[in-house]
Short mmCIF file of N, CA and C in Angstrom, two decimals:
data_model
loop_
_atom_site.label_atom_id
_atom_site.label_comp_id
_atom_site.label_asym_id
_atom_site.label_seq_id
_atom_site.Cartn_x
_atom_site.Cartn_y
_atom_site.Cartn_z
N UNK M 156 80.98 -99.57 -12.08
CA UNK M 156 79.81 -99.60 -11.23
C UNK M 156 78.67 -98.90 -11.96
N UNK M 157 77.21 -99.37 -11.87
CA UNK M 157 76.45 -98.96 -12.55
C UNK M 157 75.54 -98.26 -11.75
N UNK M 158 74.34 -97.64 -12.12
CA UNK M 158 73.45 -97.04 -11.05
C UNK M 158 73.08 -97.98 -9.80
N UNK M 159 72.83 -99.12 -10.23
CA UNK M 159 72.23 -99.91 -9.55
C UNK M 159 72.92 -100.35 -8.19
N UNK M 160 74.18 -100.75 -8.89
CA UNK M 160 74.90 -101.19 -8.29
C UNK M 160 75.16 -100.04 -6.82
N UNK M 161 75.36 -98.75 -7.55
CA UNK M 161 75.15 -97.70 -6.52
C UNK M 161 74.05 -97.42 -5.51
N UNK M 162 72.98 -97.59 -6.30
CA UNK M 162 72.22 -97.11 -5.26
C UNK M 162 72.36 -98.12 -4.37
N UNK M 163 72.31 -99.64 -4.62
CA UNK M 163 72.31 -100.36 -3.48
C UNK M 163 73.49 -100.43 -2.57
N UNK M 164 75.15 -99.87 -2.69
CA UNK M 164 75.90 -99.54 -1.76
C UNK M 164 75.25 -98.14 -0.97
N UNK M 165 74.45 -96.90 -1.61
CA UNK M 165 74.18 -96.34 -1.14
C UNK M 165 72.91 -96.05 -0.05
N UNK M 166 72.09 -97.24 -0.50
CA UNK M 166 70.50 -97.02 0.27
C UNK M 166 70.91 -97.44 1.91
N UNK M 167 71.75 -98.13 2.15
CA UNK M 167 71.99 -98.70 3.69
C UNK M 167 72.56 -97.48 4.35
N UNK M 168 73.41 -96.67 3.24
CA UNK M 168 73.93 -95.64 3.99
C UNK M 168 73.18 -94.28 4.14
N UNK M 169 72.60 -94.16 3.24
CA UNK M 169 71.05 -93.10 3.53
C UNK M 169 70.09 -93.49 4.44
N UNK M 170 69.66 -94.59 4.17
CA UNK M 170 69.05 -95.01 5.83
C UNK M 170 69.73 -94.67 7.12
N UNK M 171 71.02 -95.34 6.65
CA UNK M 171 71.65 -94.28 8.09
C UNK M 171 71.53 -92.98 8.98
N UNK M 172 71.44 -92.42 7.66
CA UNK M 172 71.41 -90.94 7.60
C UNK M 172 69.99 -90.30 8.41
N UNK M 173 69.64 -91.04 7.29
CA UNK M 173 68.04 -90.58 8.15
C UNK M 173 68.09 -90.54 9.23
N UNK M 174 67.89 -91.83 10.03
CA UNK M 174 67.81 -92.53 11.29
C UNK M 174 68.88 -91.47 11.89
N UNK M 175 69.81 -91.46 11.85
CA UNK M 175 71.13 -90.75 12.62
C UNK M 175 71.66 -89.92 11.59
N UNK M 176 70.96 -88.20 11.81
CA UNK M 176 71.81 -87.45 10.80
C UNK M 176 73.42 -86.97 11.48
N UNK M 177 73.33 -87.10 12.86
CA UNK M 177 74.74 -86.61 13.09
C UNK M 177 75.78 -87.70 12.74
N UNK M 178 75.43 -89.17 12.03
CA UNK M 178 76.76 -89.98 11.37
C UNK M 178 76.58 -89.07 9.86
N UNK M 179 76.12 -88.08 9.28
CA UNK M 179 76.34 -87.83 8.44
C UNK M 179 77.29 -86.35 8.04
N UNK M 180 77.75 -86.12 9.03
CA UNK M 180 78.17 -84.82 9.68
C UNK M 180 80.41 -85.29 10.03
N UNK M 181 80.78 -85.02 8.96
CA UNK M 181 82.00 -85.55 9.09
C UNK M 181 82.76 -83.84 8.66
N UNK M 182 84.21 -84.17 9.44
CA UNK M 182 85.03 -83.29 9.36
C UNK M 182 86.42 -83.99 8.42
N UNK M 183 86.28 -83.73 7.57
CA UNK M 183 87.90 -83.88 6.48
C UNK M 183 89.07 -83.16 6.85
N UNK M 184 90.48 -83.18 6.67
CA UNK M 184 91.74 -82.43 7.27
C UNK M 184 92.35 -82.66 5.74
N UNK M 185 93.10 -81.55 6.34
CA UNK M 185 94.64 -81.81 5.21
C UNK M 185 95.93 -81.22 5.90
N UNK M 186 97.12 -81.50 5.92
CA UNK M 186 98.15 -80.53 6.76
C UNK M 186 99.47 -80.77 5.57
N UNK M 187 100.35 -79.91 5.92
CA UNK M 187 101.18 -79.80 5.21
C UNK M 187 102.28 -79.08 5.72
N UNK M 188 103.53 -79.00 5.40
CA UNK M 188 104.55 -78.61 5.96
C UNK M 188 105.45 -78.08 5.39
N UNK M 189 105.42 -76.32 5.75
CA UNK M 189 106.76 -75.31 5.13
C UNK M 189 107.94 -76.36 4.68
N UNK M 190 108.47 -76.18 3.92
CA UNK M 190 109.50 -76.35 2.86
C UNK M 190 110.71 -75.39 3.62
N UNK M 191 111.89 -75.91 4.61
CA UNK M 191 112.55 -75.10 5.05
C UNK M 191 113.76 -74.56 4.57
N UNK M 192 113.70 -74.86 3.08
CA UNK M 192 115.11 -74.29 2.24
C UNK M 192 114.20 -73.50 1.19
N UNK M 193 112.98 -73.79 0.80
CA UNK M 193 112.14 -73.38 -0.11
C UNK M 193 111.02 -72.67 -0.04
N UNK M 194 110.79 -71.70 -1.07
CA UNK M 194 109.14 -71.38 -0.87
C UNK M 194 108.06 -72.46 -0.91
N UNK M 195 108.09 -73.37 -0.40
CA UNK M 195 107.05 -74.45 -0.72
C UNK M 195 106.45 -74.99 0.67
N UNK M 196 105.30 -75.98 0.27
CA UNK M 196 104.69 -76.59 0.94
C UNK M 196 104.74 -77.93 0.85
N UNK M 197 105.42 -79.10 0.91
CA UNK M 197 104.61 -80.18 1.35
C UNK M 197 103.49 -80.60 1.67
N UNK M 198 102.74 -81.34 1.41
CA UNK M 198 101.25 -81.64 1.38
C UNK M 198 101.25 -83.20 2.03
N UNK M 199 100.83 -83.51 2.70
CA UNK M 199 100.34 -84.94 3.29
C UNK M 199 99.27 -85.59 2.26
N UNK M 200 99.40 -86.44 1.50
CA UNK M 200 98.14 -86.86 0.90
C UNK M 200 98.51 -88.60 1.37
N UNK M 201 99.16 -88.95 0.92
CA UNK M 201 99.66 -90.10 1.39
C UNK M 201 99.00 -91.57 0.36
N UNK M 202 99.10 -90.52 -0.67
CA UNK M 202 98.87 -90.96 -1.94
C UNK M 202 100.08 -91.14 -3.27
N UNK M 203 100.59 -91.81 -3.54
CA UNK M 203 100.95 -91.55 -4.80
C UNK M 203 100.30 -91.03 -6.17
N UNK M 204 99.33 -91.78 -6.37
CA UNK M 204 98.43 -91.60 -7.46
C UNK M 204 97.06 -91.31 -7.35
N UNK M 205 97.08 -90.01 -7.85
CA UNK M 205 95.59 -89.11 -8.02
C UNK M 205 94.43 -89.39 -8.44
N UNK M 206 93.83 -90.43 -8.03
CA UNK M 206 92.55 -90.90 -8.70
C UNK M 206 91.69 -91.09 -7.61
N UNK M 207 90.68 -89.90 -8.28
CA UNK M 207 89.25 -89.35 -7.04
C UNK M 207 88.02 -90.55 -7.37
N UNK M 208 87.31 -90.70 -6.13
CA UNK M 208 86.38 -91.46 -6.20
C UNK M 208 85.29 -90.90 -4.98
N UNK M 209 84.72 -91.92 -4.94
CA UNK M 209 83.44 -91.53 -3.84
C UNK M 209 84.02 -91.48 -1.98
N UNK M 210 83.66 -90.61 -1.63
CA UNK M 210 84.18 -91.04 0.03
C UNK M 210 83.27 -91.93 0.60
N UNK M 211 84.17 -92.75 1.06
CA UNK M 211 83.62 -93.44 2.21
C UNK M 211 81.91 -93.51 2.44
N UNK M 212 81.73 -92.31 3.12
CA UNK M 212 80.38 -92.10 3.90
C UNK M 212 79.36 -91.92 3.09
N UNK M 213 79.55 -92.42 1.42
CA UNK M 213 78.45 -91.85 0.37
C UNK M 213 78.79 -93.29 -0.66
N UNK M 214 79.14 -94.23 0.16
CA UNK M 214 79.31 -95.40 -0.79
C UNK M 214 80.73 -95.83 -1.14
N UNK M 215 81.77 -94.58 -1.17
CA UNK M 215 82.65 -95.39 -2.22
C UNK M 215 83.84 -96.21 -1.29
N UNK M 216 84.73 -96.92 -1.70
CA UNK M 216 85.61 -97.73 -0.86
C UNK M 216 86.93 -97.16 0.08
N UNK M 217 86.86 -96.00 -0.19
CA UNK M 217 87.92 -95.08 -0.20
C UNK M 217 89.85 -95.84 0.13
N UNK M 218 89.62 -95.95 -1.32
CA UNK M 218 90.69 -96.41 -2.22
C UNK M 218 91.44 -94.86 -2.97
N UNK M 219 89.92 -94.47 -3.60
CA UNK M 219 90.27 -93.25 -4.27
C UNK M 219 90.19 -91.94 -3.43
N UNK M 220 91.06 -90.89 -3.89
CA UNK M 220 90.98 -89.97 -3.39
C UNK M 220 89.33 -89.37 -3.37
N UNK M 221 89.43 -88.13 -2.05
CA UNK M 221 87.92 -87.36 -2.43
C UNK M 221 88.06 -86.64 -2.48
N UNK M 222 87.22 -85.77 -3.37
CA UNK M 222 87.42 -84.50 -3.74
C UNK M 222 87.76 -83.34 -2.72
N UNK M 223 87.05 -83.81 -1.61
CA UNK M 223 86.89 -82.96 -0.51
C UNK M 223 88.22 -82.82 -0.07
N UNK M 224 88.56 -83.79 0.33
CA UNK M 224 90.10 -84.07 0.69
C UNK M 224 90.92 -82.98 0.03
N UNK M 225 90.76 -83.39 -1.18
CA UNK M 225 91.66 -82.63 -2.08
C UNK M 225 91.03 -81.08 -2.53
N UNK M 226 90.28 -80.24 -2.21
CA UNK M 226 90.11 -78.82 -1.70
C UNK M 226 91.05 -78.72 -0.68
N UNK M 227 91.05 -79.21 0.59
CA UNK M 227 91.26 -78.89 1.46
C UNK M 227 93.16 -79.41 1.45
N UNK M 228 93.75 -80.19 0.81
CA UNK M 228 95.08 -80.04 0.36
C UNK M 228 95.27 -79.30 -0.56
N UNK M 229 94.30 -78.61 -1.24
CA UNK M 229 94.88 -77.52 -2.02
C UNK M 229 95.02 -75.90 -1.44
N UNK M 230 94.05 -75.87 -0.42
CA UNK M 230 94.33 -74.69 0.59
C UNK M 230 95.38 -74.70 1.34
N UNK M 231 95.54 -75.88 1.46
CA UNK M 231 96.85 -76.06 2.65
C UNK M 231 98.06 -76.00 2.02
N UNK M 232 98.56 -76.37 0.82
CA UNK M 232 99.60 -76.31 -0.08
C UNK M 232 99.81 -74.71 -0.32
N UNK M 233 98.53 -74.00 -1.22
CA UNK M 233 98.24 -72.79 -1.30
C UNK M 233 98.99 -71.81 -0.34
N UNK M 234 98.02 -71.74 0.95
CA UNK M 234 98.42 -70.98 2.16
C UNK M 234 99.70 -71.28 2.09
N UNK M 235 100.20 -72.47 2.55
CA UNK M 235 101.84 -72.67 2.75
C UNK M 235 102.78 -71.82 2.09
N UNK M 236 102.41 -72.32 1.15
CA UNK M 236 103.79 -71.35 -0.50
C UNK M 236 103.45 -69.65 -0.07
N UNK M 237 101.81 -69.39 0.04
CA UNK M 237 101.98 -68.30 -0.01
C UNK M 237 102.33 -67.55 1.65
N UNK M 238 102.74 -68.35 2.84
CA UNK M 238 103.00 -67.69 4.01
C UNK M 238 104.30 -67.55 4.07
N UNK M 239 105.22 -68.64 3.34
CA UNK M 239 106.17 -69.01 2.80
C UNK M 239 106.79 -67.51 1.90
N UNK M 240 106.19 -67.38 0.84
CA UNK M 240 106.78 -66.44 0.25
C UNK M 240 106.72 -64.75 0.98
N UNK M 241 105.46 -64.96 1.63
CA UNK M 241 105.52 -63.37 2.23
C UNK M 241 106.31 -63.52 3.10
N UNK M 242 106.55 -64.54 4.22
CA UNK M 242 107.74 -64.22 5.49
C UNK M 242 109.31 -63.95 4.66
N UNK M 243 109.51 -64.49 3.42
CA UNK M 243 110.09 -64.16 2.69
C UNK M 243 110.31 -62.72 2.32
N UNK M 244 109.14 -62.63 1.77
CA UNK M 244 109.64 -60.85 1.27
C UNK M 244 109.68 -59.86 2.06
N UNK M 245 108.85 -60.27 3.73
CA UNK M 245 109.24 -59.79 4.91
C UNK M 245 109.97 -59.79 5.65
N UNK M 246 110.98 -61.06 5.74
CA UNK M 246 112.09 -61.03 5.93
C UNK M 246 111.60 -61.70 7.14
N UNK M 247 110.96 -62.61 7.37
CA UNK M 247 110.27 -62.69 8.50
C UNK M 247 111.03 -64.14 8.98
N UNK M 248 111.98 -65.03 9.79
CA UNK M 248 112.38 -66.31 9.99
C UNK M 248 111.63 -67.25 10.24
N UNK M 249 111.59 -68.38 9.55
CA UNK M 249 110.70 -69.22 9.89
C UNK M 249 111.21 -70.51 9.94
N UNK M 250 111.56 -71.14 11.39
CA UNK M 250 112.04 -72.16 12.06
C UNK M 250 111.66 -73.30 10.87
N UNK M 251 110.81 -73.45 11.25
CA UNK M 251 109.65 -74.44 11.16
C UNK M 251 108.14 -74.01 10.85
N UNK M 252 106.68 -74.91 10.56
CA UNK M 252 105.66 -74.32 10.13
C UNK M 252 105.17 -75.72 9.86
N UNK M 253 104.01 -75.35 10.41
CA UNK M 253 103.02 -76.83 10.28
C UNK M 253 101.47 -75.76 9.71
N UNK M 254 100.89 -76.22 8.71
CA UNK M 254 99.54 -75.32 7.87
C UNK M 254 98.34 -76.34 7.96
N UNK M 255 97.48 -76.53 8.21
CA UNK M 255 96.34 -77.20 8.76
C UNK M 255 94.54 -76.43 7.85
N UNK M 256 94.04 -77.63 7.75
CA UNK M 256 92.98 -77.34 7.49
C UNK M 256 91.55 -78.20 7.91
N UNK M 257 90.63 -77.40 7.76
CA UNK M 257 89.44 -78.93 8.50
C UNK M 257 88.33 -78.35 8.18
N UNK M 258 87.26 -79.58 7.39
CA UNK M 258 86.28 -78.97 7.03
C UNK M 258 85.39 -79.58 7.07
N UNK M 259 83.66 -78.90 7.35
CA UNK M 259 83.01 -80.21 8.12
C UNK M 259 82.30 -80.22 6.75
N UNK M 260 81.36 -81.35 6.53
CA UNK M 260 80.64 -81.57 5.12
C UNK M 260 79.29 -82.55 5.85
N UNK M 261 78.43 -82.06 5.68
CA UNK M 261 76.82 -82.88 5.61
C UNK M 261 76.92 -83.95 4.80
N UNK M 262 76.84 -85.22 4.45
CA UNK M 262 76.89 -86.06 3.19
C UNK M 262 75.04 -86.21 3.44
N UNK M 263 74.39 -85.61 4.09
CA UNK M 263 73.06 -86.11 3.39
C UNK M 263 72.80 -85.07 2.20
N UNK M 264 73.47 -84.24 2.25
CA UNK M 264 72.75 -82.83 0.96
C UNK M 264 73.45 -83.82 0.14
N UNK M 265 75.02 -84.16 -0.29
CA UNK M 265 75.21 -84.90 -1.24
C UNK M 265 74.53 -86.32 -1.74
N UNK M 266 74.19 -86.77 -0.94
CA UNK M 266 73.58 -87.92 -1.38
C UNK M 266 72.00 -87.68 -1.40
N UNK M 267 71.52 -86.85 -1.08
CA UNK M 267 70.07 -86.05 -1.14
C UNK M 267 68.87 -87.17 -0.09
N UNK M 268 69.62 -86.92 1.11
CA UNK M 268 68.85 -87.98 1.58
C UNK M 268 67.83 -86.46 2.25
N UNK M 269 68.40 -85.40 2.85
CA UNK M 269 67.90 -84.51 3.59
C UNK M 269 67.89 -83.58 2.47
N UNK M 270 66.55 -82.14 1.76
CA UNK M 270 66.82 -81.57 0.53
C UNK M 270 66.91 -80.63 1.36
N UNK M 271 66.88 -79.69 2.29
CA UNK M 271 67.59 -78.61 2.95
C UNK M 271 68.80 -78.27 3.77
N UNK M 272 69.84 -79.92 3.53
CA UNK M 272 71.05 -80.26 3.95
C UNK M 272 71.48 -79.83 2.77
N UNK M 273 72.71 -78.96 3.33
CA UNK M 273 73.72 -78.51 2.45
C UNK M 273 74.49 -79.47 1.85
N UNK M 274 74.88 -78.94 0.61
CA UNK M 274 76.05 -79.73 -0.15
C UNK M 274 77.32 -79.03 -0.41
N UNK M 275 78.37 -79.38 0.23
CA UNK M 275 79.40 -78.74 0.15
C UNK M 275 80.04 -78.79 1.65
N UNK M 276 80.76 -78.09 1.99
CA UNK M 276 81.43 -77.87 3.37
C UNK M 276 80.27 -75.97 3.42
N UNK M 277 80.06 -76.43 5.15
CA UNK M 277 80.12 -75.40 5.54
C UNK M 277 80.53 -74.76 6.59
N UNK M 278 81.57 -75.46 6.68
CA UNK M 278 83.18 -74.57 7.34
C UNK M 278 84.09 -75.04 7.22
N UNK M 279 85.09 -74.26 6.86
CA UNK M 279 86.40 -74.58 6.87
C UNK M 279 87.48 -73.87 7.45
N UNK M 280 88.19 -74.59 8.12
CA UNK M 280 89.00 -73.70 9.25
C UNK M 280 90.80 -74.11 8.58
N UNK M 281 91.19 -72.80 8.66
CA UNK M 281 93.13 -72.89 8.29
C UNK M 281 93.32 -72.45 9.15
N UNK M 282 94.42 -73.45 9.65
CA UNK M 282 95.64 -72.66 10.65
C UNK M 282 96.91 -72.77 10.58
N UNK M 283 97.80 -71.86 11.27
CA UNK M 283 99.07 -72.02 10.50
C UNK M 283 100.12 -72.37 12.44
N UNK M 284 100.85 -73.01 12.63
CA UNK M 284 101.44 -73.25 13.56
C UNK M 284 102.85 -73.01 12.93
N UNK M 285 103.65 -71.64 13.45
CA UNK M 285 104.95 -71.55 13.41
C UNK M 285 105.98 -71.48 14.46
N UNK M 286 106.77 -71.83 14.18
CA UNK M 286 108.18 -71.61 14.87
C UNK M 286 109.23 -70.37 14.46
N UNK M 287 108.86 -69.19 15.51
CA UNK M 287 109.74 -68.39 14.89
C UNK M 287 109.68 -67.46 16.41
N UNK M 288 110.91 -66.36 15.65
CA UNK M 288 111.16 -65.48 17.10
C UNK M 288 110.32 -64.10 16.32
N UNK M 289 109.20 -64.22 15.25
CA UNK M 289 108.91 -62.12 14.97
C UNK M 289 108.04 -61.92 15.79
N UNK M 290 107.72 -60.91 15.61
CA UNK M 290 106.88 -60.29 17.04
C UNK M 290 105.45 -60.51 16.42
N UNK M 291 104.40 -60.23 17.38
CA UNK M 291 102.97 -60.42 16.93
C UNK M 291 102.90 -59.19 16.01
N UNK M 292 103.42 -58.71 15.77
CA UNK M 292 102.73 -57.32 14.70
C UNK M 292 103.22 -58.44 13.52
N UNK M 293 104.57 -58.93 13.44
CA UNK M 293 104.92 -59.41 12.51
C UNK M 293 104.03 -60.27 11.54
N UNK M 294 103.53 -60.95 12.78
CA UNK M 294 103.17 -62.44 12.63
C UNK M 294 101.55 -62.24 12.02
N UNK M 295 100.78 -61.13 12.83
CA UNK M 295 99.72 -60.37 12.20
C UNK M 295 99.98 -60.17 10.70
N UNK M 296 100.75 -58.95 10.61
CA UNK M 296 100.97 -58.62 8.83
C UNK M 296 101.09 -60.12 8.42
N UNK M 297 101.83 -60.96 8.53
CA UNK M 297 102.03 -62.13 7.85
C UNK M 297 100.55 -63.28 7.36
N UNK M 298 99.62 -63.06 8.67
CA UNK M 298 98.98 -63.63 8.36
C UNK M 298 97.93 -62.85 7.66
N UNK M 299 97.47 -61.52 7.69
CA UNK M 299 96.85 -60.85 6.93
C UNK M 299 97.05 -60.55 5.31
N UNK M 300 98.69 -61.26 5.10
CA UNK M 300 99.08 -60.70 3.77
C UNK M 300 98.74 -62.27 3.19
N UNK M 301 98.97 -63.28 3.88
CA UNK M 301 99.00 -64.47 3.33
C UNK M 301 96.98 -64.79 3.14
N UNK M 302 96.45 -64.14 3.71
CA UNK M 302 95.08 -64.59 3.96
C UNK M 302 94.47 -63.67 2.16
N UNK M 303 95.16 -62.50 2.14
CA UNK M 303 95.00 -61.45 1.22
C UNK M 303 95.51 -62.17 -0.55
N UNK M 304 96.63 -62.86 -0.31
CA UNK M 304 97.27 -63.10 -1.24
C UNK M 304 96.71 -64.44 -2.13
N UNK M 305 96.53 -65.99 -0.89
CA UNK M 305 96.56 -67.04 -1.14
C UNK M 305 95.33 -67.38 -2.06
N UNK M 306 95.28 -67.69 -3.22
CA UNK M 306 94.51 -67.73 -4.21
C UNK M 306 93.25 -68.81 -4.21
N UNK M 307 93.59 -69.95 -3.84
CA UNK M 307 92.45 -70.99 -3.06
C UNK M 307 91.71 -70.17 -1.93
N UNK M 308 92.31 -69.75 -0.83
CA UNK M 308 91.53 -69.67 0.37
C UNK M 308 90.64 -68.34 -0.47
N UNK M 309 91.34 -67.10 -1.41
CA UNK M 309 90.38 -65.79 -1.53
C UNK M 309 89.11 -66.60 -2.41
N UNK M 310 89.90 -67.85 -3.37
CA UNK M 310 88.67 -68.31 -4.20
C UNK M 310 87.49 -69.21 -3.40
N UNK M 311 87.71 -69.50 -2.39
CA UNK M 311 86.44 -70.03 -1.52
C UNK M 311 86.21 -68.72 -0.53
N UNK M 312 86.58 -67.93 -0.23
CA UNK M 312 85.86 -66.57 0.79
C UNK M 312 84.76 -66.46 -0.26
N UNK M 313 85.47 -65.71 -1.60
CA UNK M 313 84.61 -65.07 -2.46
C UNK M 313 83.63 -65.61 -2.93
N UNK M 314 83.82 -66.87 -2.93
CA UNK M 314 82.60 -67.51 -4.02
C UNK M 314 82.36 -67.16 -5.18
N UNK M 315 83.20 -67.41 -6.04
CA UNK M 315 83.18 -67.16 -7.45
C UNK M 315 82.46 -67.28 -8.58
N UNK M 316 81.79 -66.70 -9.45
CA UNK M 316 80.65 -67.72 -9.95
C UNK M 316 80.98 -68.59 -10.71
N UNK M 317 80.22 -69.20 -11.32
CA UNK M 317 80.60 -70.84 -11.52
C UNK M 317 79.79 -71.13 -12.54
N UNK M 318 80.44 -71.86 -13.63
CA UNK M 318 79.60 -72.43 -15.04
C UNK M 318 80.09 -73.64 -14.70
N UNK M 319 79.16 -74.39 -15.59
CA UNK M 319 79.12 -75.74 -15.86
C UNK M 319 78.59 -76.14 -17.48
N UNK M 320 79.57 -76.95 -18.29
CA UNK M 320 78.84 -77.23 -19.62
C UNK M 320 78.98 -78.60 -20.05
N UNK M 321 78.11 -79.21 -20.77
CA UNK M 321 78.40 -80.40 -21.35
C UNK M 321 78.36 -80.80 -22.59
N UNK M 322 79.24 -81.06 -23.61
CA UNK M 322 79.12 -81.06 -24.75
C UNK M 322 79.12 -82.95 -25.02
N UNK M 323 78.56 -83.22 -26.30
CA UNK M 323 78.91 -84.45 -26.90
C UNK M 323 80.22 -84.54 -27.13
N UNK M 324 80.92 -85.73 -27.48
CA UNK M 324 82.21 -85.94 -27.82
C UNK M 324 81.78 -87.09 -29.25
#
């Protein structure tokens, strides 16, 4: 696909935008599911093969994965292993466990139809649904250690700074 070709899948959908910014206002998910012999997570992608493309609401056919998507299965995988391993070293039982995520995203900042519309998500919500008998203190420490630990969710709190480079090949 070339520019052209883009902009013209994209101009019908920026008009949209304009006209109706709340169709531009979408919420993405990801969920995933404790591993009940393992420290792990299961991830829902419902993909075999990893190849990112444009979403939907910004032109692309969604064939390919989106990036967005795939943040938000990487928090959910993340969290998992790591609620996973602390009820572990806490000794904490865990039936069952369903890990959830949802995040809303503006597509006019990405597609620059609106220039004071954000680009990016600006919220994202994890939750963790378990099955177990520990008590709420338990379940507190658990989620405070997993919130402390999980390396995706501290790398989007923090906001990390960020390079970008481009070299010739």
């Amino acid at each position: 696909m070339d520019a052209a070709e883009l902009r013209a899948i994209q101009a019908p959908i920026k008009d949209r935008y304009r006209g109706e910014p709340g169709a531009a206002l979408i919420t993405l998910h990801a969920r995933g599911a404790l591993d009940d012999q393992n420290i792990a997570c299961k991830v829902e992608t419902g993909r075999a093969m990893a190849i990112a493309g444009l979403h939907p609401a910004t032109g692309g056919t969604g064939l390919e994965l989106c990036s967005g998507d795939m943040l938000l299965e990487a928090l959910v995988a993340c969290a998992g292993v790591t609620l996973k391993a602390v009820a572990t070293a806490l000794e904490i039982p865990l039936r069952a466990g369903v890990v959830s995520a949802e995040g809303d995203l503006d597509f006019r900042g990405t597609l620059g139809v609106v220039r004071d519309a954000p680009v990016g998500f600006s919220e994202i919500r994890l939750s963790f649904d378990l099955d177990t008998d520990a008590s709420q203190e338990q379940l507190d420490q658990l989620l405070k250690l997993t919130e402390r630990y999980c390396v995706v969710y501290q790398t989007i709190a923090n906001g990390p700074s960020l390079s970008v480079a481009m070299t010739r090949m």
